[in-house]
Amino acid sequence: MIELCSRRRMIAAIIVLVCVSIIIVLLENILTPDGVHGRRVAVSSEAPLPAAHNLSSALPATALPESAPGQRHCWESQTFTVARPCRRCTGFEKASGSVPECGHSDYIELLNCEKDGKVYRGCDGARDQGQRQFWLLELISLCSALVSGGAVIVRQRQLERTALGKIQRQLAAQV
């Protein structure tokens, strides 16, 4: 079946498929909600704080420890903005314990809750890793497609030369 398609049609089909894939990725990126549990939050344009900055003074004095049962975090009951998007904890933050959430998750984000102020929250760093893996897969697929396409072209030329050589020998034998 694929032998019936001309080279021009195959190239056009590949270009259309690549364009559709790019459009799907862009639409998914635009339409996927930010935040946790499908909740859209506003992203602040506030300048990021230094990585080693300790915000324990910004936490309310009545804040419960992370392991307390029935604890309600400010982002569960208040409006909040993301002051600094999800990032990996630094070695200093992990070793010093200045950000307790780094003990539970390797990734944190800084939230600015309406009443409680700035607090850290553990976040899912797998989202960035998943996106990185997706683009790596796309790159590997593109490279394998180019190598396979090159191999097909080389093999086709070899077969054409072989067929042309047979025809020339047959013509030479008849004369």
JSON list of C-alpha atoms in Angstrom, two decimals:
[
{"chain": "A", "resi": 1, "resn": "MET", "atom": "CA", "xyz": [0.00, 0.00, 0.00]},
{"chain": "A", "resi": 2, "resn": "ILE", "atom": "CA", "xyz": [2.76, 2.44, 0.88]},
{"chain": "A", "resi": 3, "resn": "GLU", "atom": "CA", "xyz": [4.47, 1.64, -2.43]},
{"chain": "A", "resi": 4, "resn": "LEU", "atom": "CA", "xyz": [1.54, 3.27, -4.22]},
{"chain": "A", "resi": 5, "resn": "CYS", "atom": "CA", "xyz": [2.20, 6.66, -2.58]},
{"chain": "A", "resi": 6, "resn": "SER", "atom": "CA", "xyz": [4.50, 9.04, -4.36]},
{"chain": "A", "resi": 7, "resn": "ARG", "atom": "CA", "xyz": [7.40, 10.63, -2.53]},
{"chain": "A", "resi": 8, "resn": "ARG", "atom": "CA", "xyz": [5.64, 13.99, -2.66]},
{"chain": "A", "resi": 9, "resn": "ARG", "atom": "CA", "xyz": [2.51, 12.58, -1.00]},
{"chain": "A", "resi": 10, "resn": "MET", "atom": "CA", "xyz": [4.54, 10.90, 1.74]},
{"chain": "A", "resi": 11, "resn": "ILE", "atom": "CA", "xyz": [6.41, 14.11, 2.52]},
{"chain": "A", "resi": 12, "resn": "ALA", "atom": "CA", "xyz": [3.12, 16.04, 2.59]},
{"chain": "A", "resi": 13, "resn": "ALA", "atom": "CA", "xyz": [1.59, 13.45, 4.95]},
{"chain": "A", "resi": 14, "resn": "ILE", "atom": "CA", "xyz": [4.60, 13.63, 7.29]},
{"chain": "A", "resi": 15, "resn": "ILE", "atom": "CA", "xyz": [4.46, 17.43, 7.35]},
{"chain": "A", "resi": 16, "resn": "VAL", "atom": "CA", "xyz": [0.72, 17.34, 8.14]},
{"chain": "A", "resi": 17, "resn": "LEU", "atom": "CA", "xyz": [1.27, 14.82, 10.97]},
{"chain": "A", "resi": 18, "resn": "VAL", "atom": "CA", "xyz": [4.09, 16.89, 12.48]},
{"chain": "A", "resi": 19, "resn": "CYS", "atom": "CA", "xyz": [1.95, 20.05, 12.33]},
{"chain": "A", "resi": 20, "resn": "VAL", "atom": "CA", "xyz": [-1.00, 18.27, 13.96]},
{"chain": "A", "resi": 21, "resn": "SER", "atom": "CA", "xyz": [1.30, 16.95, 16.72]},
{"chain": "A", "resi": 22, "resn": "ILE", "atom": "CA", "xyz": [2.68, 20.42, 17.40]},
{"chain": "A", "resi": 23, "resn": "ILE", "atom": "CA", "xyz": [-0.82, 21.92, 17.51]},
{"chain": "A", "resi": 24, "resn": "ILE", "atom": "CA", "xyz": [-1.96, 19.22, 19.96]},
{"chain": "A", "resi": 25, "resn": "VAL", "atom": "CA", "xyz": [1.02, 19.84, 22.25]},
{"chain": "A", "resi": 26, "resn": "LEU", "atom": "CA", "xyz": [0.44, 23.60, 22.18]},
{"chain": "A", "resi": 27, "resn": "LEU", "atom": "CA", "xyz": [-3.28, 23.25, 22.87]},
{"chain": "A", "resi": 28, "resn": "GLU", "atom": "CA", "xyz": [-2.61, 20.82, 25.72]},
{"chain": "A", "resi": 29, "resn": "ASN", "atom": "CA", "xyz": [-0.12, 23.24, 27.23]},
{"chain": "A", "resi": 30, "resn": "ILE", "atom": "CA", "xyz": [-2.59, 26.15, 26.95]},
{"chain": "A", "resi": 31, "resn": "LEU", "atom": "CA", "xyz": [-5.68, 24.28, 28.15]},
{"chain": "A", "resi": 32, "resn": "THR", "atom": "CA", "xyz": [-4.12, 22.31, 31.02]},
{"chain": "A", "resi": 33, "resn": "PRO", "atom": "CA", "xyz": [-4.94, 24.10, 34.28]},
{"chain": "A", "resi": 34, "resn": "ASP", "atom": "CA", "xyz": [-2.14, 25.28, 36.52]},
{"chain": "A", "resi": 35, "resn": "GLY", "atom": "CA", "xyz": [-2.14, 24.51, 40.22]},
{"chain": "A", "resi": 36, "resn": "VAL", "atom": "CA", "xyz": [-3.22, 21.50, 42.22]},
{"chain": "A", "resi": 37, "resn": "HIS", "atom": "CA", "xyz": [-6.38, 19.42, 41.71]},
{"chain": "A", "resi": 38, "resn": "GLY", "atom": "CA", "xyz": [-7.31, 21.29, 38.54]},
{"chain": "A", "resi": 39, "resn": "ARG", "atom": "CA", "xyz": [-7.59, 24.56, 40.45]},
{"chain": "A", "resi": 40, "resn": "ARG", "atom": "CA", "xyz": [-6.35, 27.53, 38.43]},
{"chain": "A", "resi": 41, "resn": "VAL", "atom": "CA", "xyz": [-4.23, 29.97, 40.40]},
{"chain": "A", "resi": 42, "resn": "ALA", "atom": "CA", "xyz": [-2.72, 33.31, 39.52]},
{"chain": "A", "resi": 43, "resn": "VAL", "atom": "CA", "xyz": [1.04, 33.43, 39.01]},
{"chain": "A", "resi": 44, "resn": "SER", "atom": "CA", "xyz": [2.75, 36.40, 40.59]},
{"chain": "A", "resi": 45, "resn": "SER", "atom": "CA", "xyz": [5.36, 38.39, 38.72]},
{"chain": "A", "resi": 46, "resn": "GLU", "atom": "CA", "xyz": [7.10, 39.10, 42.00]},
{"chain": "A", "resi": 47, "resn": "ALA", "atom": "CA", "xyz": [10.89, 38.78, 41.88]},
{"chain": "A", "resi": 48, "resn": "PRO", "atom": "CA", "xyz": [12.06, 35.44, 43.30]},
{"chain": "A", "resi": 49, "resn": "LEU", "atom": "CA", "xyz": [13.72, 35.35, 46.69]},
{"chain": "A", "resi": 50, "resn": "PRO", "atom": "CA", "xyz": [17.22, 33.92, 47.15]},
{"chain": "A", "resi": 51, "resn": "ALA", "atom": "CA", "xyz": [17.22, 30.12, 47.29]},
{"chain": "A", "resi": 52, "resn": "ALA", "atom": "CA", "xyz": [18.55, 29.97, 50.87]},
{"chain": "A", "resi": 53, "resn": "HIS", "atom": "CA", "xyz": [16.00, 32.50, 52.21]},
{"chain": "A", "resi": 54, "resn": "ASN", "atom": "CA", "xyz": [14.21, 31.17, 55.28]},
{"chain": "A", "resi": 55, "resn": "LEU", "atom": "CA", "xyz": [10.54, 32.11, 55.42]},
{"chain": "A", "resi": 56, "resn": "SER", "atom": "CA", "xyz": [9.85, 30.61, 58.84]},
{"chain": "A", "resi": 57, "resn": "SER", "atom": "CA", "xyz": [9.11, 34.14, 60.11]},
{"chain": "A", "resi": 58, "resn": "ALA", "atom": "CA", "xyz": [6.42, 34.49, 57.42]},
{"chain": "A", "resi": 59, "resn": "LEU", "atom": "CA", "xyz": [4.63, 31.40, 58.67]},
{"chain": "A", "resi": 60, "resn": "PRO", "atom": "CA", "xyz": [1.83, 32.05, 61.15]},
{"chain": "A", "resi": 61, "resn": "ALA", "atom": "CA", "xyz": [2.67, 31.36, 64.77]},
{"chain": "A", "resi": 62, "resn": "THR", "atom": "CA", "xyz": [-0.31, 29.00, 64.98]},
{"chain": "A", "resi": 63, "resn": "ALA", "atom": "CA", "xyz": [0.89, 26.83, 62.11]},
{"chain": "A", "resi": 64, "resn": "LEU", "atom": "CA", "xyz": [0.67, 23.15, 62.93]},
{"chain": "A", "resi": 65, "resn": "PRO", "atom": "CA", "xyz": [3.49, 20.73, 62.18]},
{"chain": "A", "resi": 66, "resn": "GLU", "atom": "CA", "xyz": [3.30, 18.94, 58.84]},
{"chain": "A", "resi": 67, "resn": "SER", "atom": "CA", "xyz": [2.29, 15.61, 60.40]},
{"chain": "A", "resi": 68, "resn": "ALA", "atom": "CA", "xyz": [-0.61, 16.90, 62.51]},
{"chain": "A", "resi": 69, "resn": "PRO", "atom": "CA", "xyz": [-3.87, 15.06, 61.74]},
{"chain": "A", "resi": 70, "resn": "GLY", "atom": "CA", "xyz": [-6.77, 17.16, 60.47]},
{"chain": "A", "resi": 71, "resn": "GLN", "atom": "CA", "xyz": [-4.47, 20.03, 59.58]},
{"chain": "A", "resi": 72, "resn": "ARG", "atom": "CA", "xyz": [-5.79, 22.54, 57.03]},
{"chain": "A", "resi": 73, "resn": "HIS", "atom": "CA", "xyz": [-3.22, 24.35, 54.95]},
{"chain": "A", "resi": 74, "resn": "CYS", "atom": "CA", "xyz": [-3.84, 27.91, 53.84]},
{"chain": "A", "resi": 75, "resn": "TRP", "atom": "CA", "xyz": [-4.02, 26.90, 50.16]},
{"chain": "A", "resi": 76, "resn": "GLU", "atom": "CA", "xyz": [-6.93, 24.58, 50.93]},
{"chain": "A", "resi": 77, "resn": "SER", "atom": "CA", "xyz": [-9.14, 27.30, 52.40]},
{"chain": "A", "resi": 78, "resn": "GLN", "atom": "CA", "xyz": [-7.78, 30.64, 51.15]},
{"chain": "A", "resi": 79, "resn": "THR", "atom": "CA", "xyz": [-7.13, 32.31, 47.84]},
{"chain": "A", "resi": 80, "resn": "PHE", "atom": "CA", "xyz": [-3.45, 32.18, 46.97]},
{"chain": "A", "resi": 81, "resn": "THR", "atom": "CA", "xyz": [-1.00, 33.08, 44.24]},
{"chain": "A", "resi": 82, "resn": "VAL", "atom": "CA", "xyz": [2.13, 31.22, 43.26]},
{"chain": "A", "resi": 83, "resn": "ALA", "atom": "CA", "xyz": [5.00, 33.55, 44.16]},
{"chain": "A", "resi": 84, "resn": "ARG", "atom": "CA", "xyz": [7.67, 31.14, 42.88]},
{"chain": "A", "resi": 85, "resn": "PRO", "atom": "CA", "xyz": [6.86, 28.16, 40.66]},
{"chain": "A", "resi": 86, "resn": "CYS", "atom": "CA", "xyz": [7.78, 24.57, 41.46]},
{"chain": "A", "resi": 87, "resn": "ARG", "atom": "CA", "xyz": [11.54, 24.02, 41.75]},
{"chain": "A", "resi": 88, "resn": "ARG", "atom": "CA", "xyz": [13.96, 21.46, 43.16]},
{"chain": "A", "resi": 89, "resn": "CYS", "atom": "CA", "xyz": [15.14, 21.98, 46.74]},
{"chain": "A", "resi": 90, "resn": "THR", "atom": "CA", "xyz": [18.75, 23.02, 47.10]},
{"chain": "A", "resi": 91, "resn": "GLY", "atom": "CA", "xyz": [21.23, 20.91, 49.04]},
{"chain": "A", "resi": 92, "resn": "PHE", "atom": "CA", "xyz": [21.41, 23.62, 51.70]},
{"chain": "A", "resi": 93, "resn": "GLU", "atom": "CA", "xyz": [17.62, 23.62, 52.19]},
{"chain": "A", "resi": 94, "resn": "LYS", "atom": "CA", "xyz": [17.60, 19.83, 52.58]},
{"chain": "A", "resi": 95, "resn": "ALA", "atom": "CA", "xyz": [20.59, 19.68, 54.95]},
{"chain": "A", "resi": 96, "resn": "SER", "atom": "CA", "xyz": [19.65, 22.64, 57.16]},
{"chain": "A", "resi": 97, "resn": "GLY", "atom": "CA", "xyz": [15.96, 21.88, 57.38]},
{"chain": "A", "resi": 98, "resn": "SER", "atom": "CA", "xyz": [15.18, 25.57, 56.79]},
{"chain": "A", "resi": 99, "resn": "VAL", "atom": "CA", "xyz": [12.29, 24.50, 54.57]},
{"chain": "A", "resi": 100, "resn": "PRO", "atom": "CA", "xyz": [10.54, 21.51, 56.22]},
{"chain": "A", "resi": 101, "resn": "GLU", "atom": "CA", "xyz": [8.71, 20.62, 53.00]},
{"chain": "A", "resi": 102, "resn": "CYS", "atom": "CA", "xyz": [12.06, 19.65, 51.43]},
{"chain": "A", "resi": 103, "resn": "GLY", "atom": "CA", "xyz": [12.12, 16.68, 53.82]},
{"chain": "A", "resi": 104, "resn": "HIS", "atom": "CA", "xyz": [8.89, 15.33, 52.32]},
{"chain": "A", "resi": 105, "resn": "SER", "atom": "CA", "xyz": [9.38, 16.26, 48.68]},
{"chain": "A", "resi": 106, "resn": "ASP", "atom": "CA", "xyz": [12.38, 17.21, 46.58]},
{"chain": "A", "resi": 107, "resn": "TYR", "atom": "CA", "xyz": [10.33, 19.96, 44.97]},
{"chain": "A", "resi": 108, "resn": "ILE", "atom": "CA", "xyz": [8.73, 23.04, 46.54]},
{"chain": "A", "resi": 109, "resn": "GLU", "atom": "CA", "xyz": [6.83, 26.12, 45.44]},
{"chain": "A", "resi": 110, "resn": "LEU", "atom": "CA", "xyz": [6.34, 29.39, 47.28]},
{"chain": "A", "resi": 111, "resn": "LEU", "atom": "CA", "xyz": [2.71, 30.45, 47.77]},
{"chain": "A", "resi": 112, "resn": "ASN", "atom": "CA", "xyz": [1.36, 33.78, 48.90]},
{"chain": "A", "resi": 113, "resn": "CYS", "atom": "CA", "xyz": [-1.84, 32.99, 50.80]},
{"chain": "A", "resi": 114, "resn": "GLU", "atom": "CA", "xyz": [-4.38, 35.77, 51.23]},
{"chain": "A", "resi": 115, "resn": "LYS", "atom": "CA", "xyz": [-4.35, 35.79, 55.06]},
{"chain": "A", "resi": 116, "resn": "ASP", "atom": "CA", "xyz": [-1.35, 33.71, 56.17]},
{"chain": "A", "resi": 117, "resn": "GLY", "atom": "CA", "xyz": [1.23, 35.27, 53.85]},
{"chain": "A", "resi": 118, "resn": "LYS", "atom": "CA", "xyz": [4.09, 33.39, 52.22]},
{"chain": "A", "resi": 119, "resn": "VAL", "atom": "CA", "xyz": [4.39, 29.65, 52.81]},
{"chain": "A", "resi": 120, "resn": "TYR", "atom": "CA", "xyz": [6.16, 26.78, 51.10]},
{"chain": "A", "resi": 121, "resn": "ARG", "atom": "CA", "xyz": [4.26, 23.82, 49.73]},
{"chain": "A", "resi": 122, "resn": "GLY", "atom": "CA", "xyz": [5.63, 20.57, 48.35]},
{"chain": "A", "resi": 123, "resn": "CYS", "atom": "CA", "xyz": [4.82, 20.13, 44.68]},
{"chain": "A", "resi": 124, "resn": "ASP", "atom": "CA", "xyz": [5.04, 17.52, 41.97]},
{"chain": "A", "resi": 125, "resn": "GLY", "atom": "CA", "xyz": [8.34, 17.90, 40.16]},
{"chain": "A", "resi": 126, "resn": "ALA", "atom": "CA", "xyz": [7.41, 14.94, 37.96]},
{"chain": "A", "resi": 127, "resn": "ARG", "atom": "CA", "xyz": [5.46, 17.33, 35.73]},
{"chain": "A", "resi": 128, "resn": "ASP", "atom": "CA", "xyz": [8.70, 18.98, 34.56]},
{"chain": "A", "resi": 129, "resn": "GLN", "atom": "CA", "xyz": [10.40, 15.62, 34.34]},
{"chain": "A", "resi": 130, "resn": "GLY", "atom": "CA", "xyz": [7.51, 14.23, 32.30]},
{"chain": "A", "resi": 131, "resn": "GLN", "atom": "CA", "xyz": [7.72, 17.15, 29.90]},
{"chain": "A", "resi": 132, "resn": "ARG", "atom": "CA", "xyz": [11.48, 16.68, 29.58]},
{"chain": "A", "resi": 133, "resn": "GLN", "atom": "CA", "xyz": [10.99, 12.97, 28.90]},
{"chain": "A", "resi": 134, "resn": "PHE", "atom": "CA", "xyz": [8.33, 13.74, 26.30]},
{"chain": "A", "resi": 135, "resn": "TRP", "atom": "CA", "xyz": [10.64, 16.05, 24.35]},
{"chain": "A", "resi": 136, "resn": "LEU", "atom": "CA", "xyz": [13.46, 13.51, 24.64]},
{"chain": "A", "resi": 137, "resn": "LEU", "atom": "CA", "xyz": [11.12, 10.89, 23.17]},
{"chain": "A", "resi": 138, "resn": "GLU", "atom": "CA", "xyz": [10.20, 13.29, 20.36]},
{"chain": "A", "resi": 139, "resn": "LEU", "atom": "CA", "xyz": [13.88, 13.95, 19.62]},
{"chain": "A", "resi": 140, "resn": "ILE", "atom": "CA", "xyz": [14.72, 10.24, 19.59]},
{"chain": "A", "resi": 141, "resn": "SER", "atom": "CA", "xyz": [11.72, 9.57, 17.33]},
{"chain": "A", "resi": 142, "resn": "LEU", "atom": "CA", "xyz": [12.79, 12.32, 14.94]},
{"chain": "A", "resi": 143, "resn": "CYS", "atom": "CA", "xyz": [16.37, 11.01, 14.80]},
{"chain": "A", "resi": 144, "resn": "SER", "atom": "CA", "xyz": [15.24, 7.43, 14.21]},
{"chain": "A", "resi": 145, "resn": "ALA", "atom": "CA", "xyz": [12.85, 8.64, 11.49]},
{"chain": "A", "resi": 146, "resn": "LEU", "atom": "CA", "xyz": [15.66, 10.52, 9.76]},
{"chain": "A", "resi": 147, "resn": "VAL", "atom": "CA", "xyz": [18.03, 7.55, 9.98]},
{"chain": "A", "resi": 148, "resn": "SER", "atom": "CA", "xyz": [15.33, 5.16, 8.75]},
{"chain": "A", "resi": 149, "resn": "GLY", "atom": "CA", "xyz": [14.40, 7.50, 5.91]},
{"chain": "A", "resi": 150, "resn": "GLY", "atom": "CA", "xyz": [18.05, 7.78, 4.89]},
{"chain": "A", "resi": 151, "resn": "ALA", "atom": "CA", "xyz": [18.42, 3.99, 4.95]},
{"chain": "A", "resi": 152, "resn": "VAL", "atom": "CA", "xyz": [15.32, 3.60, 2.76]},
{"chain": "A", "resi": 153, "resn": "ILE", "atom": "CA", "xyz": [16.66, 6.10, 0.21]},
{"chain": "A", "resi": 154, "resn": "VAL", "atom": "CA", "xyz": [20.07, 4.38, 0.08]},
{"chain": "A", "resi": 155, "resn": "ARG", "atom": "CA", "xyz": [18.47, 0.94, -0.33]},
{"chain": "A", "resi": 156, "resn": "GLN", "atom": "CA", "xyz": [16.11, 2.22, -3.03]},
{"chain": "A", "resi": 157, "resn": "ARG", "atom": "CA", "xyz": [19.04, 3.62, -5.01]},
{"chain": "A", "resi": 158, "resn": "GLN", "atom": "CA", "xyz": [20.90, 0.30, -4.69]},
{"chain": "A", "resi": 159, "resn": "LEU", "atom": "CA", "xyz": [17.88, -1.62, -5.97]},
{"chain": "A", "resi": 160, "resn": "GLU", "atom": "CA", "xyz": [17.42, 0.81, -8.86]},
{"chain": "A", "resi": 161, "resn": "ARG", "atom": "CA", "xyz": [21.10, 0.43, -9.85]},
{"chain": "A", "resi": 162, "resn": "THR", "atom": "CA", "xyz": [20.78, -3.36, -9.67]},
{"chain": "A", "resi": 163, "resn": "ALA", "atom": "CA", "xyz": [17.64, -3.33, -11.81]},
{"chain": "A", "resi": 164, "resn": "LEU", "atom": "CA", "xyz": [19.23, -0.92, -14.29]},
{"chain": "A", "resi": 165, "resn": "GLY", "atom": "CA", "xyz": [22.32, -3.15, -14.49]},
{"chain": "A", "resi": 166, "resn": "LYS", "atom": "CA", "xyz": [20.14, -6.22, -15.24]},
{"chain": "A", "resi": 167, "resn": "ILE", "atom": "CA", "xyz": [18.28, -4.35, -17.98]},
{"chain": "A", "resi": 168, "resn": "GLN", "atom": "CA", "xyz": [21.55, -3.17, -19.52]},
{"chain": "A", "resi": 169, "resn": "ARG", "atom": "CA", "xyz": [22.96, -6.74, -19.49]},
{"chain": "A", "resi": 170, "resn": "GLN", "atom": "CA", "xyz": [19.79, -8.08, -21.11]},
{"chain": "A", "resi": 171, "resn": "LEU", "atom": "CA", "xyz": [19.92, -5.41, -23.80]},
{"chain": "A", "resi": 172, "resn": "ALA", "atom": "CA", "xyz": [23.63, -6.05, -24.38]},
{"chain": "A", "resi": 173, "resn": "ALA", "atom": "CA", "xyz": [23.00, -9.80, -24.69]},
{"chain": "A", "resi": 174, "resn": "GLN", "atom": "CA", "xyz": [20.28, -9.28, -27.34]},
{"chain": "A", "resi": 175, "resn": "VAL", "atom": "CA", "xyz": [22.34, -7.05, -29.60]}
]
